PDB file of C-alpha atoms in Angstrom:
ATOM      1  CA  MET A   1     -21.890   3.659  79.330  1.00 45.00           C
ATOM      2  CA  SER A   2     -18.201   3.838  81.065  1.00 44.00           C
ATOM      3  CA  SER A   3     -15.792   7.393  79.841  1.00 43.00           C
ATOM      4  CA  GLU A   4     -13.662   4.621  77.835  1.00 42.00           C
ATOM      5  CA  SER A   5     -16.573   3.470  76.036  1.00 40.00           C
ATOM      6  CA  ARG A   6     -17.370   7.187  74.815  1.00 43.00           C
ATOM      7  CA  VAL A   7     -17.505   8.347  71.258  1.00 41.00           C
ATOM      8  CA  THR A   8     -15.902  11.703  71.250  1.00 46.00           C
ATOM      9  CA  ALA A   9     -16.749  13.571  67.872  1.00 49.00           C
ATOM     10  CA  SER A  10     -13.777  14.976  66.453  1.00 56.00           C
ATOM     11  CA  PRO A  11     -13.414  18.934  65.667  1.00 64.00           C
ATOM     12  CA  ALA A  12     -13.444  19.770  61.916  1.00 70.00           C
ATOM     13  CA  PRO A  13     -11.036  21.474  60.109  1.00 77.00           C
ATOM     14  CA  ILE A  14     -12.567  25.081  59.440  1.00 82.00           C
ATOM     15  CA  THR A  15     -10.119  26.551  56.738  1.00 82.00           C
ATOM     16  CA  VAL A  16     -10.201  30.940  55.830  1.00 84.00           C
ATOM     17  CA  SER A  17     -10.028  32.226  53.308  1.00 82.00           C
ATOM     18  CA  ILE A  18      -9.094  35.678  52.142  1.00 84.00           C
ATOM     19  CA  ARG A  19      -9.039  38.742  49.467  1.00 85.00           C
ATOM     20  CA  ARG A  20      -6.498  41.162  49.348  1.00 85.00           C
ATOM     21  CA  GLU A  21      -5.582  44.128  47.078  1.00 87.00           C
ATOM     22  CA  VAL A  22      -2.994  46.109  48.395  1.00 86.00           C
ATOM     23  CA  ASP A  23      -1.328  49.453  47.184  1.00 87.00           C
ATOM     24  CA  PRO A  24       0.656  49.090  44.825  1.00 85.00           C
ATOM     25  CA  THR A  25       3.044  50.821  45.117  1.00 86.00           C
ATOM     26  CA  ARG A  26       4.500  49.186  48.585  1.00 83.00           C
ATOM     27  CA  ILE A  27       4.446  45.721  47.307  1.00 82.00           C
ATOM     28  CA  ALA A  28       7.409  44.630  48.246  1.00 83.00           C
ATOM     29  CA  GLU A  29       6.619  45.765  52.588  1.00 86.00           C
ATOM     30  CA  ALA A  30       3.137  44.186  52.074  1.00 83.00           C
ATOM     31  CA  THR A  31       5.277  40.600  50.836  1.00 82.00           C
ATOM     32  CA  ALA A  32       6.643  40.967  54.096  1.00 86.00           C
ATOM     33  CA  TRP A  33       3.993  42.013  56.120  1.00 85.00           C
ATOM     34  CA  ALA A  34       1.897  39.008  54.515  1.00 83.00           C
ATOM     35  CA  GLN A  35       4.891  36.410  55.122  1.00 83.00           C
ATOM     36  CA  SER A  36       5.471  36.897  58.644  1.00 86.00           C
ATOM     37  CA  GLY A  37       1.298  36.888  59.185  1.00 85.00           C
ATOM     38  CA  VAL A  38       1.498  33.182  58.003  1.00 83.00           C
ATOM     39  CA  ASN A  39       4.806  33.053  60.342  1.00 85.00           C
ATOM     40  CA  LEU A  40       3.059  34.129  63.464  1.00 86.00           C
ATOM     41  CA  ALA A  41       0.283  32.074  62.834  1.00 87.00           C
ATOM     42  CA  ASN A  42       2.370  28.902  62.413  1.00 85.00           C
ATOM     43  CA  THR A  43       3.082  29.188  65.867  1.00 86.00           C
ATOM     44  CA  TYR A  44      -0.312  28.817  67.866  1.00 88.00           C
ATOM     45  CA  PRO A  45      -1.699  25.655  68.722  1.00 89.00           C
ATOM     46  CA  GLY A  46      -3.685  23.986  66.620  1.00 88.00           C
ATOM     47  CA  PHE A  47      -2.433  25.667  62.606  1.00 88.00           C
ATOM     48  CA  LEU A  48      -2.905  23.384  60.262  1.00 84.00           C
ATOM     49  CA  GLY A  49      -1.076  25.121  57.583  1.00 81.00           C
ATOM     50  CA  SER A  50      -1.736  28.726  55.724  1.00 78.00           C
ATOM     51  CA  GLY A  51      -0.595  30.384  51.784  1.00 73.00           C
ATOM     52  CA  TRP A  52      -1.174  32.819  49.904  1.00 73.00           C
ATOM     53  CA  VAL A  53      -1.033  33.241  46.670  1.00 76.00           C
ATOM     54  CA  ARG A  54      -1.329  36.632  43.716  1.00 73.00           C
ATOM     55  CA  GLN A  55      -1.510  36.269  39.867  1.00 69.00           C
ATOM     56  CA  SER A  56       2.697  37.765  38.604  1.00 72.00           C
ATOM     57  CA  SER A  57       4.818  39.675  40.372  1.00 71.00           C
ATOM     58  CA  ASP A  58       3.219  42.932  40.108  1.00 71.00           C
ATOM     59  CA  SER A  59      -0.645  41.395  41.273  1.00 75.00           C
ATOM     60  CA  HIS A  60      -2.396  43.893  43.705  1.00 80.00           C
ATOM     61  CA  VAL A  61      -5.135  41.431  43.612  1.00 83.00           C
ATOM     62  CA  TRP A  62      -3.744  38.814  46.490  1.00 82.00           C
ATOM     63  CA  HIS A  63      -5.282  35.311  47.278  1.00 81.00           C
ATOM     64  CA  MET A  64      -4.881  33.814  50.685  1.00 82.00           C
ATOM     65  CA  LEU A  65      -5.678  30.676  53.498  1.00 80.00           C
ATOM     66  CA  TYR A  66      -5.222  29.102  56.796  1.00 82.00           C
ATOM     67  CA  ARG A  67      -6.851  26.304  57.758  1.00 83.00           C
ATOM     68  CA  PHE A  68      -6.977  25.710  61.507  1.00 87.00           C
ATOM     69  CA  ASP A  69      -7.974  21.607  63.827  1.00 84.00           C
ATOM     70  CA  SER A  70     -10.860  23.566  65.271  1.00 85.00           C
ATOM     71  CA  GLU A  71     -12.653  26.860  65.806  1.00 85.00           C
ATOM     72  CA  GLU A  72     -11.720  27.525  69.605  1.00 89.00           C
ATOM     73  CA  THR A  73      -8.366  27.307  68.320  1.00 89.00           C
ATOM     74  CA  LEU A  74      -8.586  29.703  64.706  1.00 89.00           C
ATOM     75  CA  ASP A  75     -11.179  32.088  67.357  1.00 89.00           C
ATOM     76  CA  ALA A  76      -7.548  31.859  69.466  1.00 90.00           C
ATOM     77  CA  TRP A  77      -5.987  32.806  66.937  1.00 88.00           C
ATOM     78  CA  GLU A  78      -8.464  35.588  65.145  1.00 87.00           C
ATOM     79  CA  GLN A  79      -9.117  37.208  68.285  1.00 90.00           C
ATOM     80  CA  SER A  80      -5.647  36.969  69.797  1.00 90.00           C
ATOM     81  CA  PRO A  81      -3.200  40.351  70.611  1.00 89.00           C
ATOM     82  CA  GLU A  82       0.043  38.971  68.754  1.00 88.00           C
ATOM     83  CA  ARG A  83      -2.654  38.767  65.349  1.00 88.00           C
ATOM     84  CA  GLU A  84      -4.126  42.435  66.752  1.00 89.00           C
ATOM     85  CA  TRP A  85      -0.456  43.784  66.434  1.00 90.00           C
ATOM     86  CA  TRP A  86       1.105  42.180  62.836  1.00 88.00           C
ATOM     87  CA  ARG A  87      -2.299  43.919  61.304  1.00 86.00           C
ATOM     88  CA  SER A  88      -2.256  46.892  62.849  1.00 87.00           C
ATOM     89  CA  THR A  89       1.332  46.853  61.041  1.00 86.00           C
ATOM     90  CA  GLY A  90      -0.506  46.719  57.923  1.00 84.00           C
ATOM     91  CA  ASP A  91      -2.398  49.488  57.524  1.00 84.00           C
ATOM     92  CA  GLY A  92      -2.064  51.749  54.846  1.00 85.00           C
ATOM     93  CA  LEU A  93      -0.685  48.583  53.526  1.00 84.00           C
ATOM     94  CA  VAL A  94      -4.311  47.023  52.119  1.00 84.00           C
ATOM     95  CA  ILE A  95      -7.137  49.400  49.750  1.00 83.00           C
ATOM     96  CA  SER A  96      -9.751  46.329  50.735  1.00 82.00           C
ATOM     97  CA  GLU A  97     -10.116  42.571  52.472  1.00 81.00           C
ATOM     98  CA  ARG A  98     -12.775  40.859  52.212  1.00 81.00           C
ATOM     99  CA  SER A  99     -12.849  37.127  54.586  1.00 78.00           C
ATOM    100  CA  ARG A 100     -14.787  33.593  54.743  1.00 76.00           C
ATOM    101  CA  ARG A 101     -15.276  31.474  56.368  1.00 72.00           C
ATOM    102  CA  ARG A 102     -15.356  27.573  54.735  1.00 66.00           C
ATOM    103  CA  THR A 103     -16.938  25.623  57.805  1.00 58.00           C
ATOM    104  CA  GLY A 104     -20.479  23.590  58.159  1.00 49.00           C
ATOM    105  CA  ILE A 105     -21.789  21.790  54.494  1.00 53.00           C
ATOM    106  CA  GLU A 106     -19.210  23.677  52.136  1.00 54.00           C
ATOM    107  CA  GLY A 107     -17.430  21.247  54.074  1.00 53.00           C
ATOM    108  CA  TRP A 108     -18.647  18.052  52.200  1.00 51.00           C
ATOM    109  CA  PHE A 109     -16.769  19.704  49.110  1.00 53.00           C
ATOM    110  CA  ASP A 110     -13.644  20.293  50.437  1.00 51.00           C
ATOM    111  CA  GLU A 111     -10.969  17.853  47.658  1.00 48.00           C
ATOM    112  CA  PRO A 112      -7.717  16.189  49.110  1.00 44.00           C
ATOM    113  CA  ALA A 113      -5.443  17.410  46.926  1.00 39.00           C
ATOM    114  CA  THR A 114      -6.076  20.578  44.257  1.00 40.00           C
ATOM    115  CA  GLY A 115      -3.536  21.537  44.360  1.00 45.00           C
ATOM    116  CA  SER A 116      -0.382  23.941  46.246  1.00 45.00           C
ATOM    117  CA  ILE A 117       2.076  26.464  46.991  1.00 45.00           C
ATOM    118  CA  THR A 118       5.633  26.830  47.368  1.00 46.00           C
ATOM    119  CA  ILE A 119       6.377  29.687  50.099  1.00 45.00           C
ATOM    120  CA  PRO A 120       9.230  30.367  52.541  1.00 45.00           C
ATOM    121  CA  ALA A 121       9.413  28.093  56.031  1.00 46.00           C
ATOM    122  CA  PRO A 122       7.747  29.486  58.616  1.00 44.00           C
ATOM    123  CA  THR A 123      11.590  28.789  60.049  1.00 47.00           C
ATOM    124  CA  GLY A 124      13.529  31.161  57.411  1.00 49.00           C
ATOM    125  CA  GLU A 125      15.578  28.254  55.549  1.00 51.00           C
ATOM    126  CA  GLY A 126      14.373  26.388  52.385  1.00 51.00           C
ATOM    127  CA  THR A 127      10.482  25.662  51.843  1.00 48.00           C
ATOM    128  CA  THR A 128       7.453  24.369  52.785  1.00 46.00           C
ATOM    129  CA  THR A 129       4.365  23.404  50.640  1.00 47.00           C
ATOM    130  CA  VAL A 130       0.793  24.365  51.206  1.00 46.00           C
ATOM    131  CA  ALA A 131      -2.671  22.406  49.708  1.00 46.00           C
ATOM    132  CA  LEU A 132      -4.741  24.614  48.095  1.00 49.00           C
ATOM    133  CA  VAL A 133      -8.874  23.507  48.276  1.00 50.00           C
ATOM    134  CA  ARG A 134     -10.756  24.539  44.989  1.00 57.00           C
ATOM    135  CA  THR A 135     -14.747  25.001  45.854  1.00 63.00           C
ATOM    136  CA  PRO A 136     -17.965  24.543  43.449  1.00 70.00           C
ATOM    137  CA  PRO A 137     -19.920  27.011  42.373  1.00 76.00           C
ATOM    138  CA  ARG A 138     -22.555  27.410  45.020  1.00 77.00           C
ATOM    139  CA  TRP A 139     -25.378  26.219  41.906  1.00 84.00           C
ATOM    140  CA  LYS A 140     -22.674  22.982  41.888  1.00 83.00           C
ATOM    141  CA  GLN A 141     -22.878  23.221  45.320  1.00 81.00           C
ATOM    142  CA  ALA A 142     -26.772  22.819  45.443  1.00 84.00           C
ATOM    143  CA  THR A 143     -27.247  20.067  42.499  1.00 88.00           C
ATOM    144  CA  ALA A 144     -25.175  18.385  44.544  1.00 86.00           C
ATOM    145  CA  ILE A 145     -27.032  18.250  48.119  1.00 87.00           C
ATOM    146  CA  TRP A 146     -30.616  18.147  45.972  1.00 90.00           C
ATOM    147  CA  LEU A 147     -29.917  15.428  44.892  1.00 90.00           C
ATOM    148  CA  GLY A 148     -28.953  13.813  48.040  1.00 88.00           C
ATOM    149  CA  PHE A 149     -31.648  15.304  49.584  1.00 90.00           C
ATOM    150  CA  PHE A 150     -34.350  14.297  46.572  1.00 91.00           C
ATOM    151  CA  PRO A 151     -34.558  10.340  46.919  1.00 92.00           C
ATOM    152  CA  VAL A 152     -33.399   9.943  50.728  1.00 91.00           C
ATOM    153  CA  ASN A 153     -36.820  12.927  51.500  1.00 92.00           C
ATOM    154  CA  LEU A 154     -39.126  10.637  49.290  1.00 92.00           C
ATOM    155  CA  ALA A 155     -38.072   7.420  50.210  1.00 93.00           C
ATOM    156  CA  PHE A 156     -39.055   8.218  53.831  1.00 92.00           C
ATOM    157  CA  SER A 157     -42.526   9.256  52.852  1.00 92.00           C
ATOM    158  CA  TYR A 158     -43.795   6.875  51.369  1.00 92.00           C
ATOM    159  CA  ALA A 159     -42.199   5.508  54.640  1.00 92.00           C
ATOM    160  CA  THR A 160     -43.833   7.296  56.330  1.00 91.00           C
ATOM    161  CA  ASN A 161     -46.755   7.723  54.756  1.00 89.00           C
ATOM    162  CA  PRO A 162     -48.451   3.778  55.800  1.00 91.00           C
ATOM    163  CA  ILE A 163     -47.797   4.351  59.519  1.00 91.00           C
ATOM    164  CA  PRO A 164     -51.235   4.919  60.871  1.00 91.00           C
ATOM    165  CA  GLY A 165     -52.012   8.846  62.314  1.00 89.00           C
ATOM    166  CA  TRP A 166     -49.782  10.032  60.680  1.00 89.00           C
ATOM    167  CA  GLY A 167     -50.803  12.406  57.989  1.00 87.00           C
ATOM    168  CA  SER A 168     -53.228  14.079  60.916  1.00 90.00           C
ATOM    169  CA  LEU A 169     -50.532  15.264  61.984  1.00 89.00           C
ATOM    170  CA  ASP A 170     -49.837  18.604  62.746  1.00 91.00           C
ATOM    171  CA  ILE A 171     -47.336  19.752  60.042  1.00 90.00           C
ATOM    172  CA  TRP A 172     -45.057  20.645  62.691  1.00 90.00           C
ATOM    173  CA  LEU A 173     -44.804  17.186  64.359  1.00 91.00           C
ATOM    174  CA  ARG A 174     -43.415  16.100  61.270  1.00 90.00           C
ATOM    175  CA  VAL A 175     -41.030  18.306  59.524  1.00 90.00           C
ATOM    176  CA  LEU A 176     -39.537  17.902  63.140  1.00 90.00           C
ATOM    177  CA  ALA A 177     -39.795  13.759  62.650  1.00 90.00           C
ATOM    178  CA  THR A 178     -38.583  14.368  59.501  1.00 91.00           C
ATOM    179  CA  THR A 179     -35.157  16.207  60.327  1.00 89.00           C
ATOM    180  CA  LEU A 180     -34.185  14.664  63.054  1.00 89.00           C
ATOM    181  CA  VAL A 181     -34.081  11.514  60.872  1.00 90.00           C
ATOM    182  CA  LEU A 182     -33.338  12.664  57.417  1.00 89.00           C
ATOM    183  CA  THR A 183     -29.786  15.545  58.381  1.00 85.00           C
ATOM    184  CA  PRO A 184     -27.687  12.924  59.991  1.00 84.00           C
ATOM    185  CA  ILE A 185     -28.358  10.192  57.177  1.00 87.00           C
ATOM    186  CA  MET A 186     -27.681  12.883  54.807  1.00 86.00           C
ATOM    187  CA  ALA A 187     -24.676  15.042  56.623  1.00 78.00           C
ATOM    188  CA  TYR A 188     -22.670  11.211  57.801  1.00 77.00           C
ATOM    189  CA  TRP A 189     -24.109   8.788  53.986  1.00 83.00           C
ATOM    190  CA  VAL A 190     -25.795  10.543  51.815  1.00 86.00           C
ATOM    191  CA  LEU A 191     -23.955  14.108  51.232  1.00 83.00           C
ATOM    192  CA  PRO A 192     -20.175  12.111  51.021  1.00 79.00           C
ATOM    193  CA  TRP A 193     -20.932   9.816  48.819  1.00 85.00           C
ATOM    194  CA  VAL A 194     -22.869  12.346  46.525  1.00 86.00           C
ATOM    195  CA  THR A 195     -20.441  14.150  45.733  1.00 81.00           C
ATOM    196  CA  LYS A 196     -17.452  11.453  46.177  1.00 79.00           C
ATOM    197  CA  VAL A 197     -19.807  10.305  42.921  1.00 85.00           C
ATOM    198  CA  LEU A 198     -19.512  13.599  41.508  1.00 84.00           C
ATOM    199  CA  ARG A 199     -16.462  14.498  42.562  1.00 78.00           C
ATOM    200  CA  PRO A 200     -14.730  15.503  38.076  1.00 80.00           C
ATOM    201  CA  TRP A 201     -17.826  16.723  37.799  1.00 83.00           C
ATOM    202  CA  LEU A 202     -17.426  19.044  40.684  1.00 76.00           C
ATOM    203  CA  GLN A 203     -14.228  20.625  40.197  1.00 69.00           C
ATOM    204  CA  ARG A 204     -15.018  20.537  37.282  1.00 71.00           C
TER     205      ARG A 204
END
């Protein structure tokens, strides 16, 4: 196969969501610190957007998210000396912090337009709008996956049952063959279709 005809899969964007509890007596400092982090991340390759929100002007529990176009560019940012320096300038401002990456299977449940927030533009002039993504509860995600997996697995079992010798194979060989066949079917066709059909319920 020539290099011209070879197809390379595009890396999947990765979103990081962070919950920070900041010192309620230093709200103004924490606000400037959080915005400086947004501005700094914006200078890195692969950056797709960021934003932070709080429920009220005096709330000390803040939620932040940022997205990069691949795991490699995200790692480059998170391991950079600039980010380490920025985090050190926030010592004493943040009481607690929890973060998680939204990758892999959770990406199927992303809603392209679930709301937005407006933040100051990185240039300091005007504002910019950042899209927000809400993830359905885990039990809804599990339900959607099961609704796709059950009929596909059942159909595959009926299809392979008449194959001579299939039932006498070691169970690990049957599981290996089943997962090798069904995983791409689930990933590329079934789950995208299921989540599209169930989108109103998933986002409710």
